[in-house]
Amino acid sequence: LQHTGPAVVFTDLRDLAARVDDPALDVTPESVLVLQNAGPVGAPGMPEAGYLPIPKKLAEAGLKDMVRISDARMSGTAFGTIVLHITPETARGGPLGLVRDGDRIRLDTGNRRLDVLVDEAELARRAAALPSAEPPKYRGYRKLFAEEVLQADEGCDFRSFVPERRKIAPVLTQNARHPGEKKT
């Protein structure tokens, strides 16, 4: 699949719920829906919110699928042309947070590429203008979660729960025998 279209950006789940079915939404079948801030920290908890619905006006016109992109996840029983688990997520300063309405996005599944067709200098300017990607100042469990949760590609576990990776020296060598093995 190869597809290029203009981005329609939803900044979070509330924005998606408020605008996706608005008849005034500037969206066409060629558009690429983008949901930001739905990953482990941004949502929080990485809910199954990645199945962005087809905007009502397009669904009523018979559209069954369109390209959708998010840092969220979705149910395994859902379907469609949806790119999920984008990492690092928007809330951690990931590239999805640089996408704006109207940016051209190219999806090329054969070459395993997803590109925002925006000049590098413009992306750098947008990145410099972003607020700090530090976790919000919460208390209690929410604070622990925001500071410790890993990204989707790392399993969304708490950093402190992941054992250290240690190099283990080989126990057996080519000439070694099992302790109960007889010499031949």
Short mmCIF file of C-alpha atoms in Angstrom, two decimals:
data_model
loop_
_atom_site.label_atom_id
_atom_site.label_comp_id
_atom_site.label_asym_id
_atom_site.label_seq_id
_atom_site.Cartn_x
_atom_site.Cartn_y
_atom_site.Cartn_z
CA LEU A 1 0.00 0.00 0.00
CA GLN A 2 1.20 3.47 -0.85
CA HIS A 3 -0.82 6.51 0.18
CA THR A 4 -0.09 10.21 0.51
CA GLY A 5 -2.56 12.64 2.01
CA PRO A 6 -3.02 15.69 4.23
CA ALA A 7 -3.01 15.22 8.00
CA VAL A 8 -6.08 15.88 10.10
CA VAL A 9 -4.66 16.10 13.62
CA PHE A 10 -6.47 15.39 16.89
CA THR A 11 -4.33 16.48 19.84
CA ASP A 12 -5.80 13.96 22.29
CA LEU A 13 -8.81 11.72 22.96
CA ARG A 14 -11.01 14.63 24.05
CA ASP A 15 -10.25 16.53 20.84
CA LEU A 16 -11.03 13.40 18.80
CA ALA A 17 -14.37 12.89 20.55
CA ALA A 18 -15.30 16.56 20.17
CA ARG A 19 -14.47 16.96 16.46
CA VAL A 20 -14.40 13.66 14.55
CA ASP A 21 -18.10 13.78 13.65
CA ASP A 22 -18.32 17.55 13.22
CA PRO A 23 -19.78 18.24 9.75
CA ALA A 24 -17.37 21.19 9.45
CA LEU A 25 -14.27 18.96 9.90
CA ASP A 26 -11.96 19.53 6.93
CA VAL A 27 -11.48 15.87 5.96
CA THR A 28 -11.60 13.90 2.70
CA PRO A 29 -11.12 10.21 1.88
CA GLU A 30 -7.46 11.05 1.05
CA SER A 31 -6.83 12.56 4.50
CA VAL A 32 -4.66 10.83 7.09
CA LEU A 33 -6.18 10.97 10.58
CA VAL A 34 -3.57 11.53 13.31
CA LEU A 35 -4.26 10.98 17.02
CA GLN A 36 -1.61 12.39 19.37
CA ASN A 37 -1.15 11.93 23.13
CA ALA A 38 -2.78 8.50 23.37
CA GLY A 39 0.32 6.51 24.33
CA PRO A 40 1.34 5.16 27.74
CA VAL A 41 2.06 8.57 29.32
CA GLY A 42 -0.19 10.81 27.24
CA ALA A 43 -3.49 8.98 27.63
CA PRO A 44 -2.37 7.74 30.31
CA GLY A 45 -2.18 3.98 30.33
CA MET A 46 -2.26 3.34 26.58
CA PRO A 47 -5.97 2.55 26.28
CA GLU A 48 -7.38 0.81 23.21
CA ALA A 49 -8.04 4.17 21.58
CA GLY A 50 -6.09 3.70 18.35
CA TYR A 51 -9.12 2.63 16.35
CA LEU A 52 -9.91 6.13 15.17
CA PRO A 53 -13.44 6.12 13.77
CA ILE A 54 -14.14 7.14 10.20
CA PRO A 55 -15.58 10.68 10.41
CA LYS A 56 -19.37 10.52 10.24
CA LYS A 57 -19.70 12.51 7.03
CA LEU A 58 -17.30 10.14 5.23
CA ALA A 59 -18.90 7.00 6.69
CA GLU A 60 -22.34 8.20 5.59
CA ALA A 61 -20.90 8.66 2.08
CA GLY A 62 -19.84 4.98 2.12
CA LEU A 63 -16.16 5.21 3.10
CA LYS A 64 -15.10 2.03 4.92
CA ASP A 65 -11.38 2.67 5.54
CA MET A 66 -8.75 5.39 5.50
CA VAL A 67 -5.20 5.80 6.78
CA ARG A 68 -5.03 6.51 10.51
CA ILE A 69 -1.95 7.01 12.71
CA SER A 70 -1.53 7.09 16.49
CA ASP A 71 0.75 6.45 19.44
CA ALA A 72 -2.14 4.44 20.94
CA ARG A 73 -3.06 0.77 20.67
CA MET A 74 -6.28 -0.95 19.59
CA SER A 75 -8.11 -4.21 20.00
CA GLY A 76 -6.92 -7.18 17.99
CA THR A 77 -10.45 -7.60 16.66
CA ALA A 78 -10.53 -4.12 15.11
CA PHE A 79 -9.48 -3.60 11.51
CA GLY A 80 -8.37 -0.99 9.04
CA THR A 81 -5.34 0.80 7.69
CA ILE A 82 -3.99 2.00 11.02
CA VAL A 83 -0.39 2.60 12.10
CA LEU A 84 -0.12 2.26 15.89
CA HIS A 85 2.37 2.32 18.77
CA ILE A 86 4.41 5.19 17.32
CA THR A 87 7.34 5.75 19.67
CA PRO A 88 8.51 7.76 21.33
CA GLU A 89 4.98 8.94 21.94
CA THR A 90 3.83 12.54 21.63
CA ALA A 91 3.85 13.08 25.41
CA ARG A 92 7.54 12.12 25.48
CA GLY A 93 8.52 14.49 22.67
CA GLY A 94 8.08 11.99 19.85
CA PRO A 95 7.84 12.93 16.17
CA LEU A 96 4.07 12.47 16.01
CA GLY A 97 3.78 15.64 18.09
CA LEU A 98 5.36 17.65 15.27
CA VAL A 99 2.57 16.85 12.79
CA ARG A 100 0.12 19.67 12.04
CA ASP A 101 -3.15 19.85 10.11
CA GLY A 102 -2.46 19.86 6.39
CA ASP A 103 1.02 18.31 6.55
CA ARG A 104 1.43 15.74 3.79
CA ILE A 105 1.98 12.23 5.14
CA ARG A 106 3.20 9.32 3.04
CA LEU A 107 2.63 5.69 4.04
CA ASP A 108 4.58 3.09 2.05
CA THR A 109 4.01 -0.34 3.59
CA GLY A 110 6.13 -2.14 0.98
CA ASN A 111 9.18 -0.18 2.10
CA ARG A 112 8.06 -0.02 5.75
CA ARG A 113 8.08 3.79 5.75
CA LEU A 114 5.92 6.47 7.25
CA ASP A 115 7.08 9.98 6.36
CA VAL A 116 5.91 13.50 7.14
CA LEU A 117 6.66 15.46 3.99
CA VAL A 118 7.73 18.62 5.77
CA ASP A 119 11.05 20.40 5.43
CA GLU A 120 13.61 19.39 8.11
CA ALA A 121 14.12 23.04 9.09
CA GLU A 122 10.38 23.42 9.72
CA LEU A 123 10.30 20.25 11.83
CA ALA A 124 13.30 21.51 13.82
CA ARG A 125 11.51 24.83 14.40
CA ARG A 126 8.38 23.01 15.59
CA ALA A 127 10.45 20.78 17.89
CA ALA A 128 12.18 23.80 19.44
CA ALA A 129 8.80 25.42 20.10
CA LEU A 130 7.37 22.37 21.91
CA PRO A 131 7.00 22.52 25.67
CA SER A 132 9.33 20.29 27.67
CA ALA A 133 8.63 16.57 27.31
CA GLU A 134 9.01 16.08 31.05
CA PRO A 135 6.19 14.15 32.71
CA PRO A 136 3.46 16.36 34.18
CA LYS A 137 3.77 17.24 37.86
CA TYR A 138 1.42 14.69 39.40
CA ARG A 139 1.42 13.10 42.83
CA GLY A 140 1.05 9.53 44.03
CA TYR A 141 0.53 6.67 41.62
CA ARG A 142 -0.09 8.97 38.64
CA LYS A 143 3.34 10.57 39.24
CA LEU A 144 5.00 7.16 39.54
CA PHE A 145 3.29 6.00 36.36
CA ALA A 146 4.23 9.10 34.31
CA GLU A 147 7.86 8.90 35.40
CA GLU A 148 8.37 5.13 35.23
CA VAL A 149 6.28 3.71 32.37
CA LEU A 150 8.25 2.60 29.33
CA GLN A 151 7.21 3.20 25.73
CA ALA A 152 5.16 0.79 23.60
CA ASP A 153 8.21 -0.69 21.89
CA GLU A 154 9.65 -1.47 25.33
CA GLY A 155 6.51 -3.18 26.67
CA CYS A 156 4.85 -0.34 28.66
CA ASP A 157 6.22 -1.84 31.87
CA PHE A 158 7.58 0.16 34.77
CA ARG A 159 11.29 0.89 34.30
CA SER A 160 12.03 -0.36 37.83
CA PHE A 161 10.38 -3.74 37.07
CA VAL A 162 12.67 -4.55 34.16
CA PRO A 163 15.63 -6.66 35.29
CA GLU A 164 19.10 -5.52 34.38
CA ARG A 165 20.45 -7.24 31.36
CA ARG A 166 23.60 -9.04 32.36
CA LYS A 167 26.09 -10.84 30.23
CA ILE A 168 26.20 -14.44 31.31
CA ALA A 169 29.47 -16.24 30.70
CA PRO A 170 29.05 -19.55 28.90
CA VAL A 171 28.90 -22.33 31.49
CA LEU A 172 29.79 -25.15 29.14
CA THR A 173 32.61 -25.20 26.67
CA GLN A 174 33.05 -27.53 23.76
CA ASN A 175 35.07 -29.99 25.91
CA ALA A 176 32.93 -29.78 29.02
CA ARG A 177 30.82 -32.70 30.21
CA HIS A 178 27.70 -32.94 32.27
CA PRO A 179 28.69 -33.78 35.89
CA GLY A 180 27.18 -37.30 35.66
CA GLU A 181 28.57 -38.04 32.21
CA LYS A 182 31.19 -40.82 31.95
CA LYS A 183 34.45 -40.23 30.19
CA THR A 184 34.63 -41.93 26.77
#
